[in-house]
Coordinates of C-alpha atoms in Angstrom, one line a residue:
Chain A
X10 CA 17.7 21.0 32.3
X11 CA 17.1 19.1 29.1
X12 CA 16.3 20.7 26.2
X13 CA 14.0 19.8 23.1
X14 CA 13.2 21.0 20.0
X15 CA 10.0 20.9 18.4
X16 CA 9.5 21.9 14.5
X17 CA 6.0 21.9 13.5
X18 CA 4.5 24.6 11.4
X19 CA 0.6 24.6 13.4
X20 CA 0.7 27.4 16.1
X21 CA -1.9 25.6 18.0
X22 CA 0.1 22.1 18.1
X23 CA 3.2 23.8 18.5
X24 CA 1.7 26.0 21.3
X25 CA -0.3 22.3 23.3
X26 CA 2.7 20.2 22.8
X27 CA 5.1 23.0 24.2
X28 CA 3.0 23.4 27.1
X29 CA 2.8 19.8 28.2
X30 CA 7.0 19.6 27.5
X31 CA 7.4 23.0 30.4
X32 CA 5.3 21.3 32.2
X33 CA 7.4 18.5 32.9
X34 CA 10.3 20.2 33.7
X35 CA 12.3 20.1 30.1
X36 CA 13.5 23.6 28.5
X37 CA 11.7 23.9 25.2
X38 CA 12.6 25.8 21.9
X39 CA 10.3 26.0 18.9
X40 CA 11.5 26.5 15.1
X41 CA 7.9 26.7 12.5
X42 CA 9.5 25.7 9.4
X43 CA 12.8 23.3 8.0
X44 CA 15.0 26.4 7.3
X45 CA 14.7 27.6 10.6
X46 CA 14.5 24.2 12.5
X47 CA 18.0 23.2 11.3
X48 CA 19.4 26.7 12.1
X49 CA 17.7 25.9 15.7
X50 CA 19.5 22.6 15.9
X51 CA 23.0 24.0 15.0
X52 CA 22.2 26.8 17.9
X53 CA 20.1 25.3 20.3
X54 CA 22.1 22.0 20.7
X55 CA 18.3 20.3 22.0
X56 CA 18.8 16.8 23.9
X57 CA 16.2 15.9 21.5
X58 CA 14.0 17.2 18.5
X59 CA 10.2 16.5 17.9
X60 CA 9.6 16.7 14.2
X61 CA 6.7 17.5 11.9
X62 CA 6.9 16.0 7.9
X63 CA 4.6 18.4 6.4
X64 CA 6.4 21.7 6.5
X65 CA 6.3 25.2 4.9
X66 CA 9.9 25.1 2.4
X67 CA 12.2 22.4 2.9
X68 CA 10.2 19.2 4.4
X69 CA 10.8 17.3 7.3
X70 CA 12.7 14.5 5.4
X71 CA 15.2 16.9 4.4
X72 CA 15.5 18.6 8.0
X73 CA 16.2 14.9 9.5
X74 CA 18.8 13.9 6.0
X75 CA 20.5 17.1 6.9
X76 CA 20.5 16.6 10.7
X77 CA 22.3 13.5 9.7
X78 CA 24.5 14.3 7.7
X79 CA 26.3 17.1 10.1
X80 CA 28.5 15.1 12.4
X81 CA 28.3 18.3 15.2
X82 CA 24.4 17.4 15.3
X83 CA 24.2 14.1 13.8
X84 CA 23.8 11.8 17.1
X85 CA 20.9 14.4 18.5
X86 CA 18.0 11.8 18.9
X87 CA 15.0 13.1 16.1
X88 CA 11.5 11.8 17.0
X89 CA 9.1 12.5 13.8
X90 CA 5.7 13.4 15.2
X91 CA 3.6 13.5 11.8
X92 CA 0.2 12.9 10.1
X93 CA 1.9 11.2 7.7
X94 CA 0.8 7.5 8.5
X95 CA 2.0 5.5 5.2
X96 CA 3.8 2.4 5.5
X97 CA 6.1 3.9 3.6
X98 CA 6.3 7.2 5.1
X99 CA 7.1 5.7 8.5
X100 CA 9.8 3.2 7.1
X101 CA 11.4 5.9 5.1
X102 CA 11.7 8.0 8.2
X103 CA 13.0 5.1 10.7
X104 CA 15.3 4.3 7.7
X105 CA 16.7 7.3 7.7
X106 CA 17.5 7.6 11.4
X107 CA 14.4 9.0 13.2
X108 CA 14.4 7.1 17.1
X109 CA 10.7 6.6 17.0
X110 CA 7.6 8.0 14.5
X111 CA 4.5 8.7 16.2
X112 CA 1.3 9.8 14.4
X113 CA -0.3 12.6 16.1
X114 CA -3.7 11.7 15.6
X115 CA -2.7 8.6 17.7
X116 CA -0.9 9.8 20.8
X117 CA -1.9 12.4 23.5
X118 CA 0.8 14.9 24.2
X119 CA 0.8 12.2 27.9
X120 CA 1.7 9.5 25.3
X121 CA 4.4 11.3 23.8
X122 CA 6.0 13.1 26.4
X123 CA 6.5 9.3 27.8
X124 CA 8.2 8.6 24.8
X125 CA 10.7 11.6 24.8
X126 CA 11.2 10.6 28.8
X127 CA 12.5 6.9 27.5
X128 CA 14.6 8.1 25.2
X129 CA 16.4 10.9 27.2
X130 CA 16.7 8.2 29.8
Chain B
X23 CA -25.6 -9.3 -43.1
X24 CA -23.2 -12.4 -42.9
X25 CA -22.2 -12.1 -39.4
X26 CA -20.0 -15.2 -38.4
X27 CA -20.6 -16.8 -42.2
X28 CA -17.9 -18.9 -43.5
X29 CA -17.8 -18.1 -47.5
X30 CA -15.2 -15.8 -47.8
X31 CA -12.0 -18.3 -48.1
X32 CA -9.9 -16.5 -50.9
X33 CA -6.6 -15.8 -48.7
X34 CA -3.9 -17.8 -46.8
X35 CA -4.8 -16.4 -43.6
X36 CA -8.6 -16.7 -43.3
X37 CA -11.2 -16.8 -40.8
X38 CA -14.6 -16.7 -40.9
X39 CA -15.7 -12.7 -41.9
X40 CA -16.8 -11.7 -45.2
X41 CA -16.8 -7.9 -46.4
X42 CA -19.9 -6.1 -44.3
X43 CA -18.4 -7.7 -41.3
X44 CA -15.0 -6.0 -41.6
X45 CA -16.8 -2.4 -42.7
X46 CA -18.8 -2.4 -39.3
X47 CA -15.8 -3.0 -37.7
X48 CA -14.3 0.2 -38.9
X49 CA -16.7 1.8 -36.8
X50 CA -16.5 0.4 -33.6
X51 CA -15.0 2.3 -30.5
X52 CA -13.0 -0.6 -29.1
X53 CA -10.0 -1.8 -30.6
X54 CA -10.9 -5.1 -32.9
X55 CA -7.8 -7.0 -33.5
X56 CA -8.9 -10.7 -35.2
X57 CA -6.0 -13.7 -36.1
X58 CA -6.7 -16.6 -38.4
X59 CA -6.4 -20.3 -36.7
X60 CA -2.1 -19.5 -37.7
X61 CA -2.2 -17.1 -35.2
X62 CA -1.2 -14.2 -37.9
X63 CA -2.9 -11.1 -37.4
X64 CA -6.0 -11.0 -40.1
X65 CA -8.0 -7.8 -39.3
X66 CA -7.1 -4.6 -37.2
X67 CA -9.7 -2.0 -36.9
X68 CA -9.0 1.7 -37.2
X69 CA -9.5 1.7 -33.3
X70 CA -7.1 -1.1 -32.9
X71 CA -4.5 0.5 -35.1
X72 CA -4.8 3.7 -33.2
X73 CA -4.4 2.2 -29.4
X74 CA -1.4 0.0 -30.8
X75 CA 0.1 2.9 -32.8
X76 CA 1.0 0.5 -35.8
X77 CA -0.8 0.6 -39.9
X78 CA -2.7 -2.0 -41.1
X79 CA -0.2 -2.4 -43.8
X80 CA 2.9 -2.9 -41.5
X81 CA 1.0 -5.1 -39.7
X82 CA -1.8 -7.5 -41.2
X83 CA -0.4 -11.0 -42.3
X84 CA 2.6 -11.0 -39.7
X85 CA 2.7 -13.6 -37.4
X86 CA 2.6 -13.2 -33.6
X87 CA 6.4 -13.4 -32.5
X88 CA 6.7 -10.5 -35.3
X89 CA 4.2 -8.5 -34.4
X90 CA 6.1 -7.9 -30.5
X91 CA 8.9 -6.0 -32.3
X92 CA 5.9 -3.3 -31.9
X93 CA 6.4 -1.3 -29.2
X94 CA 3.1 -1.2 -27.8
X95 CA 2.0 -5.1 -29.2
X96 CA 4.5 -6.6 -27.1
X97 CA 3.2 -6.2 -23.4
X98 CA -0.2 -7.3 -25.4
X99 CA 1.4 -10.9 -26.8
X100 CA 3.3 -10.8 -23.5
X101 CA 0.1 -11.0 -21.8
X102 CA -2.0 -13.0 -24.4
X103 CA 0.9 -15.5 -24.6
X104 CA 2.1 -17.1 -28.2
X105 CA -0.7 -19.6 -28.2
X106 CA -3.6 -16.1 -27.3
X107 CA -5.5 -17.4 -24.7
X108 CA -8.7 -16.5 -24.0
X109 CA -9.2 -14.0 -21.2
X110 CA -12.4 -11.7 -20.2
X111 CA -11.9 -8.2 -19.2
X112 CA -8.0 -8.1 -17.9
X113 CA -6.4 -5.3 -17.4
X114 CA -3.0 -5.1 -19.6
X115 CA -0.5 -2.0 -19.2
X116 CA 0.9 -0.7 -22.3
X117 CA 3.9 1.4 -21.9
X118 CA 4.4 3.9 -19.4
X119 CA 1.1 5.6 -19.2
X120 CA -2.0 3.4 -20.8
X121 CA -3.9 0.9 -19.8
X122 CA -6.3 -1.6 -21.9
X123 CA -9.1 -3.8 -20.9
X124 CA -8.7 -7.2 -23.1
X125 CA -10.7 -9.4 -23.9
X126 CA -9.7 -12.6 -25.9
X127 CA -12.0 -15.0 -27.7
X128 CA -11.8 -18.3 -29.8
X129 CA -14.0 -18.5 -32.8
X130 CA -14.5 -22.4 -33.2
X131 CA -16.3 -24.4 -36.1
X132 CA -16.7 -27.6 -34.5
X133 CA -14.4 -28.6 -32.7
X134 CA -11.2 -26.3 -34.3
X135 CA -10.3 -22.9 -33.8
X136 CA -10.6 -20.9 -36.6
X137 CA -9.9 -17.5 -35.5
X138 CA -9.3 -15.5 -32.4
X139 CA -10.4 -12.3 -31.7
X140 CA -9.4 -9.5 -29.4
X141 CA -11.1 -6.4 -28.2
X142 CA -8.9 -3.7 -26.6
X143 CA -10.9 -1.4 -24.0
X144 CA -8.8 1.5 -23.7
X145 CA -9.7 2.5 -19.8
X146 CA -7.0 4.8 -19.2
X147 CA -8.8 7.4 -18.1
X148 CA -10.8 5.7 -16.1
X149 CA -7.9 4.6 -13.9
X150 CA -6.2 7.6 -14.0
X151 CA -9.6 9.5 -12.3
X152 CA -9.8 6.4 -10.0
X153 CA -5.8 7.3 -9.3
X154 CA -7.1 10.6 -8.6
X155 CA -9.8 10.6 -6.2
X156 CA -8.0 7.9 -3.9
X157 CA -5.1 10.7 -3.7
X158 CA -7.8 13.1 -3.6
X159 CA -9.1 11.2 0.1
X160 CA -5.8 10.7 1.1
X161 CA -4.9 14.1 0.8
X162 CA -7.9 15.5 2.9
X163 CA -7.9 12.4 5.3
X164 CA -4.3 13.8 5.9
X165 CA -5.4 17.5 5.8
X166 CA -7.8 16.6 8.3
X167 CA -5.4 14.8 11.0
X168 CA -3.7 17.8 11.8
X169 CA -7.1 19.8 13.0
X170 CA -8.1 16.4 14.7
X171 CA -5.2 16.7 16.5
X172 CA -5.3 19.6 18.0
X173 CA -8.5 19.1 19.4
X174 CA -7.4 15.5 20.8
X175 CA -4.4 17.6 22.7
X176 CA -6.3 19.9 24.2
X177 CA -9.0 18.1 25.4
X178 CA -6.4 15.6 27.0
X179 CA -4.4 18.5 28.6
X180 CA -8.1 19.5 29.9
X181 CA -8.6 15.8 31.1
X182 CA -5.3 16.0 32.8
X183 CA -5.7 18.9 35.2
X184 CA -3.2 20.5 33.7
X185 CA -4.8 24.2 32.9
X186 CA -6.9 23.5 36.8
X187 CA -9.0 20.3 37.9
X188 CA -12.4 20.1 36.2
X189 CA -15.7 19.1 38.2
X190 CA -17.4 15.8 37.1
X191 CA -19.8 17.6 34.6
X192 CA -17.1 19.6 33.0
X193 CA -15.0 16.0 32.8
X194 CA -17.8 14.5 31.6
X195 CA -18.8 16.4 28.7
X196 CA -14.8 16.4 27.7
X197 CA -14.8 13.2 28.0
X198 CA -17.4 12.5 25.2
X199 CA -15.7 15.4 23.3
X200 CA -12.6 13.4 23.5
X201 CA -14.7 9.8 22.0
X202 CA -16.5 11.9 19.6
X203 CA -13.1 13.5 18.2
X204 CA -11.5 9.6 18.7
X205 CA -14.6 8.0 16.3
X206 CA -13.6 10.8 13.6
X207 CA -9.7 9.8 13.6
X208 CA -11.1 6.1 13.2
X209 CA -13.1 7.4 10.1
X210 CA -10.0 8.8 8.9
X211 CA -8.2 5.8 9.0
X212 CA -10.5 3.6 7.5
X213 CA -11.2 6.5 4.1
X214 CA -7.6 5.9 4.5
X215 CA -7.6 2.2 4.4
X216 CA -10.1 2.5 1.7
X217 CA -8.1 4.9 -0.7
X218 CA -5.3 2.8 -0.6
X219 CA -7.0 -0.7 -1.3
X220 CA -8.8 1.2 -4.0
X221 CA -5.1 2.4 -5.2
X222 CA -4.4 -0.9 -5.5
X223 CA -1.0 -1.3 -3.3
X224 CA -2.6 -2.9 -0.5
X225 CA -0.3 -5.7 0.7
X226 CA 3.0 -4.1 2.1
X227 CA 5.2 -6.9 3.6
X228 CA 4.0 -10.5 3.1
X229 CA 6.4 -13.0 5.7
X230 CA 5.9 -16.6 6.5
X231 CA 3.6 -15.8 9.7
X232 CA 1.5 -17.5 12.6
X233 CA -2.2 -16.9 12.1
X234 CA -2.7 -17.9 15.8
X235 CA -0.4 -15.1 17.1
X236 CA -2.3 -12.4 15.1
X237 CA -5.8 -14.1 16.8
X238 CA -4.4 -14.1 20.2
X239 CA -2.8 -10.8 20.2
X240 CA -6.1 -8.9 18.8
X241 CA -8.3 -10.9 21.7
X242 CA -5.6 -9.5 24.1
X243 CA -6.4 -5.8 23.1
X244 CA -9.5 -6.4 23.7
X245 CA -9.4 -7.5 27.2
X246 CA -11.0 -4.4 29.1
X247 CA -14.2 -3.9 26.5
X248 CA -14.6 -7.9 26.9
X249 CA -14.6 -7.5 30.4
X250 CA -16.6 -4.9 30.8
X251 CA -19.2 -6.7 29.0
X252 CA -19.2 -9.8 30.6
X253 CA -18.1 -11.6 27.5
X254 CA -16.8 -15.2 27.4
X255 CA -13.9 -15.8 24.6
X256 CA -13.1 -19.5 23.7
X257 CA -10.2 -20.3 21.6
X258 CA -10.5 -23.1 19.8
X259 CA -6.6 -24.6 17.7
X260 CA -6.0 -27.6 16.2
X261 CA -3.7 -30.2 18.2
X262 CA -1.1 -30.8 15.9
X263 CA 0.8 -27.7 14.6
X264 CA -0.6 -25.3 12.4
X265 CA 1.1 -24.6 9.2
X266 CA 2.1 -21.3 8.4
X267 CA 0.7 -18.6 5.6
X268 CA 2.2 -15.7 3.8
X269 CA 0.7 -12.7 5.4
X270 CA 1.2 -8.7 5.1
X271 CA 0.8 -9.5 9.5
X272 CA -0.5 -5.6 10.0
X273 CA -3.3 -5.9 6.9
X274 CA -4.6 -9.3 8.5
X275 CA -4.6 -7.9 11.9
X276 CA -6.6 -4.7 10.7
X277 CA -9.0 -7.4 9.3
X278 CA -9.3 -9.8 12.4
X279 CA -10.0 -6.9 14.6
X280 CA -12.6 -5.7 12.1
X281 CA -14.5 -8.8 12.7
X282 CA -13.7 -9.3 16.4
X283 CA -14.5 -5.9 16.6
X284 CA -18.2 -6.4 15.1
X285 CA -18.5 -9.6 17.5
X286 CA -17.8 -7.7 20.8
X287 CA -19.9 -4.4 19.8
X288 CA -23.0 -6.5 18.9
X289 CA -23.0 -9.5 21.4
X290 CA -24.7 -8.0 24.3
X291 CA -23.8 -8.6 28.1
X292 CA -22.9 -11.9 29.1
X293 CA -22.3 -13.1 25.5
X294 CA -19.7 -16.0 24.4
X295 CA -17.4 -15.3 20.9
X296 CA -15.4 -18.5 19.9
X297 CA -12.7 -18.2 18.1
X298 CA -11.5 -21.0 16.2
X299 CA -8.4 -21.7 13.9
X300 CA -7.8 -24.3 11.9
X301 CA -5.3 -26.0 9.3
X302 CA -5.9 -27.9 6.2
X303 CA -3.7 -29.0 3.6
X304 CA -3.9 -26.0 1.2
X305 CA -5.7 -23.5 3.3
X306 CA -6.0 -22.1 6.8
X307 CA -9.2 -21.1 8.2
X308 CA -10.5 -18.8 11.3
X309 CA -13.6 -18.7 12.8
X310 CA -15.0 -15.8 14.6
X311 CA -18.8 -17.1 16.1
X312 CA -20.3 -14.4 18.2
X313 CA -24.3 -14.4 20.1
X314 CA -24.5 -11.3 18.7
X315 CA -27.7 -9.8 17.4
X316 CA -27.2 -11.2 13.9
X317 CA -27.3 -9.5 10.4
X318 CA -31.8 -9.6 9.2
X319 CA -31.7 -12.0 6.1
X320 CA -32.9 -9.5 3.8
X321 CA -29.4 -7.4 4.5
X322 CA -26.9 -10.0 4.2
X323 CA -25.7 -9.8 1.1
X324 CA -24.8 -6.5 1.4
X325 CA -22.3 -6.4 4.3
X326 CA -19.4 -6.5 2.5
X327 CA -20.5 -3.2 0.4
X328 CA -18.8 0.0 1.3
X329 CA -20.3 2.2 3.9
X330 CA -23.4 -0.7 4.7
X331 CA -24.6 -0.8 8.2
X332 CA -27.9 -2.9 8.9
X333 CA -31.0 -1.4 10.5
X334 CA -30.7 -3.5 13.5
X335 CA -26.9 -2.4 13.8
X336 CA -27.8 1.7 13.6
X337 CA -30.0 1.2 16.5
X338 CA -27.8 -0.8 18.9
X339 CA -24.5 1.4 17.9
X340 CA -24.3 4.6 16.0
X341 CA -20.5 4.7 16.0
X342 CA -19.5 2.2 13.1
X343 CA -18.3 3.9 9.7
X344 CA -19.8 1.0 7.7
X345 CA -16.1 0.1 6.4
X346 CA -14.8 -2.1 8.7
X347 CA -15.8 -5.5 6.8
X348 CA -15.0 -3.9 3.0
X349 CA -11.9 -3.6 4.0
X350 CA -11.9 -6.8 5.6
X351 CA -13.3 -8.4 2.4
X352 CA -10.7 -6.9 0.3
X353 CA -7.8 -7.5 2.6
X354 CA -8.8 -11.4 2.6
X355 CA -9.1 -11.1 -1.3
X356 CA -5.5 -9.6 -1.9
X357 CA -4.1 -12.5 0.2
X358 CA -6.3 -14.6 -2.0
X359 CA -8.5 -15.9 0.3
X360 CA -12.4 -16.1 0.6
X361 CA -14.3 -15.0 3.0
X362 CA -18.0 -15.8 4.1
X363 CA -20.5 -15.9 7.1
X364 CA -23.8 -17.4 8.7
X365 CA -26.0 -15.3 10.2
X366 CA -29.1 -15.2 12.2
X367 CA -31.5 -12.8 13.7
X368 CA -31.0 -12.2 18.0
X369 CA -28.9 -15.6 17.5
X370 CA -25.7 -14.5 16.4
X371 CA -23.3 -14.5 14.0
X372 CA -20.1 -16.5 12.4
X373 CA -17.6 -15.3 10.0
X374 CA -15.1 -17.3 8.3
X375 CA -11.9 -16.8 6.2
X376 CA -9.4 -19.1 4.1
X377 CA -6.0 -17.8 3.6
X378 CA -4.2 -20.3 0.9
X379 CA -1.1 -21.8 2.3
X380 CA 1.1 -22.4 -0.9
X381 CA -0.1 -19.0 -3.3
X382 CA 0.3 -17.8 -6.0
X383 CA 0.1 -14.0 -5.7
X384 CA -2.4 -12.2 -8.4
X385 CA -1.7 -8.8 -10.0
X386 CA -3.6 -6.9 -7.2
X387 CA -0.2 -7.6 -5.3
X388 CA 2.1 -6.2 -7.1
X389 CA 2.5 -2.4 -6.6
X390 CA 3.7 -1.1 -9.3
X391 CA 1.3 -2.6 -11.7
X392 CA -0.3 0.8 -12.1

């Protein structure tokens, strides 16, 4: 079973989008800040992380510069799911090796779970 | 007094002020800088020696090239050029942190200059609170995402079965939860829109682009709601090819759909919008004509104000934020275009908008003028 990651620091996003990811049949673990959702990406070894920017400690930014920068983790695809909408927010992350960035005002957790279903493909 | 009299001629570099002029000047809030018909700096109020952190004595008599070996006089001449140009009311950054309001004005006596003067307006703080409330709406319109979202997810998973089918009532009502929650995201986006023209640093990337793609592709996501309403969409393009514009593609398509947007929501059922594109030798134009219910007379001038929606408009449609054709309006501007419209009552309604093929881009482009 395919596993996948999701950092966010909201307990109610966190909770809906972990849901809807059980729900159709993936394995799911959850980290609430950056310290703790690198650790969970050394340990967990997810098929695929969902994101958040805005986070409690070290940011987002730094969670996905350090996801990159370990070869053990490095190729794990990251998908930043932020409020974050900025140009420049969005090109930084994509720059800096994020698969896909999806503003969560935008997409229902349907939309999103689409997404992740490309990508594991 | 002997405002603007021309007695006083004792020294080399004179101009047209006697002594009661130059004492009011002392008084005056704005910077007063005045050069004699040599260009070499004559008068410098208190003010002006204040905002340009130079003395009167280091600096009256010097010439214009020596007067940029001042720190904060250079970006000034830089702007003012050599020759000081007049200008009315530009904004001029000096140094890292302030920012002036110039004027520039020649004193003639017939037909020959005789001196030019220059106000500095120091609006620094003005910008700076501007700077501040724009981050200020960002920050909250971001704040206010992540509450937004979780009511979007939940009601979706609701919508989706996933927590047990609902009955057609209960769908119902979470179905207009789900619009309701959609029309506050939309007001997000356009504070956020707004806070960032108002910032400034509203063109992002500006490519060599095809007006008609943008056109096409925002008629195409409208398909459904144009369906639904009977509507009739003609596209009109010229024959031979149509010459390309500079365009930031994702501004220009926010603005298009801003007015297609207006022409579908107020052209009622079985209505016709024509869209129309044409090129010209310096500009290219689009044309959005709807049958729409029209803008009253008395309200037209107003449309492009922030947060305007016309009577007839709040009755037909209570969703609109009142933003859409500001930012339209200003998105047009930073390309430096013009845009316009004819209107009438129950008849309908055409907007137009020039983009300028070959441009020249103004400051408002550049993003790290402030």
């Amino acid at each position: 079973m395919k596993k996948i990651l999701v950092i966010e620091d909201d307990k109610f996003l966190r909770e809906l989008i972990s849901q809807k990811i059980l729900k159709e049949g993936y394995d799911i673990a959850e980290a609430v800040d950056g310290e703790k959702g690198i650790e969970a990406v050394k340990n967990e070894k997810p098929d695929l992380v969902l994101l958040d920017l805005i986070l409690p400690g070290i940011d987002g930014f730094e969670v996905l510069a350090r996801i990159k920068a370990d070869p053990s983790i490095a190729q794990i695809p990251v998908i930043i799911l932020s409020n974050l909408g900025q140009k420049d927010d969005i090109e930084k992350g994509i720059k800096m090796g994020a698969i896909d960035y999806m503003i969560k005002a935008h997409f229902t957790p349907g939309e999103i779970i689409a997404k992740v279903r490309t990508i594991l493909k | 007094m002997g405002l603007w009299n021309n007695k006083n001629q004792k020294n080399s570099y004179d101009t047209c002020f006697n002594g009661s002029d130059l004492i009011i000047t002392n008084y005056l809030t704005d910077g007063l800088l005045v050069f004699d018909k040599n260009n070499r700096l004559f008068l410098i109020n208190p003010q002006g020696q204040n905002l340009l952190d130079v003395t009167k004595d280091e600096s009256i008599g010097k010439s214009v090239l020596e007067l940029t070996r001042f720190e904060k006089f250079e970006p000034l001449i830089d702007f003012l050029g050599a020759g000081l140009v007049e200008h009315s009311k530009q904004e001029v950054k000096i140094g890292d942190n302030q920012i002036f309001e110039v004027t520039s004005v020649h004193i003639k006596a017939g037909q020959e200059r005789i001196s030019t003067l220059v106000i500095l307006h120091d609006i620094t703080r003005e910008k700076m609170a501007d700077a501040m409330k724009s981050e200020f709406v960002t920050l909250a319109a971001h704040q206010l995402r992540t509450p937004i979202s979780g009511i979007k997810w939940s009601l979706q998973i609701l919508l989706d079965g996933d927590l047990g089918a609902l009955n057609e009532e209960q769908k119902k009502i979470v179905e207009e939860a789900f619009k309701t929650n959609n029309k506050v995201i939309n007001l997000i986006n356009d504070l956020l829109n707004v806070a960032e023209i108002e910032e400034g640093r509203y063109l992002n990337k500006v490519t060599l682009s095809d007006m008609r793609e943008i056109l096409l592709g925002v008629i195409e996501d409208y398909k459904q709601e144009l369906e639904k309403k009977n509507i009739s969409v003609d596209f009109l393009e010229p024959k031979d090819v149509l010459p390309k514009v500079m365009l930031d593609t994702h501004k220009i398509k926010i603005a298009i759909t801003n007015i297609f947007d207006n022409a579908v929501r107020y052209t009622p059922q079985g209505g016709k919008i024509t869209v129309s594109v044409m090129g010209y030798k310096e500009e290219v134009e689009v044309k959005i004509e709807d049958t729409g219910i029209g803008i009253p007379v008395a309200q037209q001038e107003k449309i492009f104000t922030k947060f305007f929606r016309s009577t007839n408009v709040r009755k037909v449609d209570t969703e609109g934020t009142g933003l859409g054709l500001y930012i339209t309006k200003n998105i047009v501007e930073a390309h430096d275009g013009k845009i316009w419209f004819e209107s009438e009552q129950d008849k309908g309604t055409a907007v137009h908008f020039v983009i300028p093929i070959k441009k020249n881009y103004g400051q408002f482009l550049t993003s790290d003028f402030y």
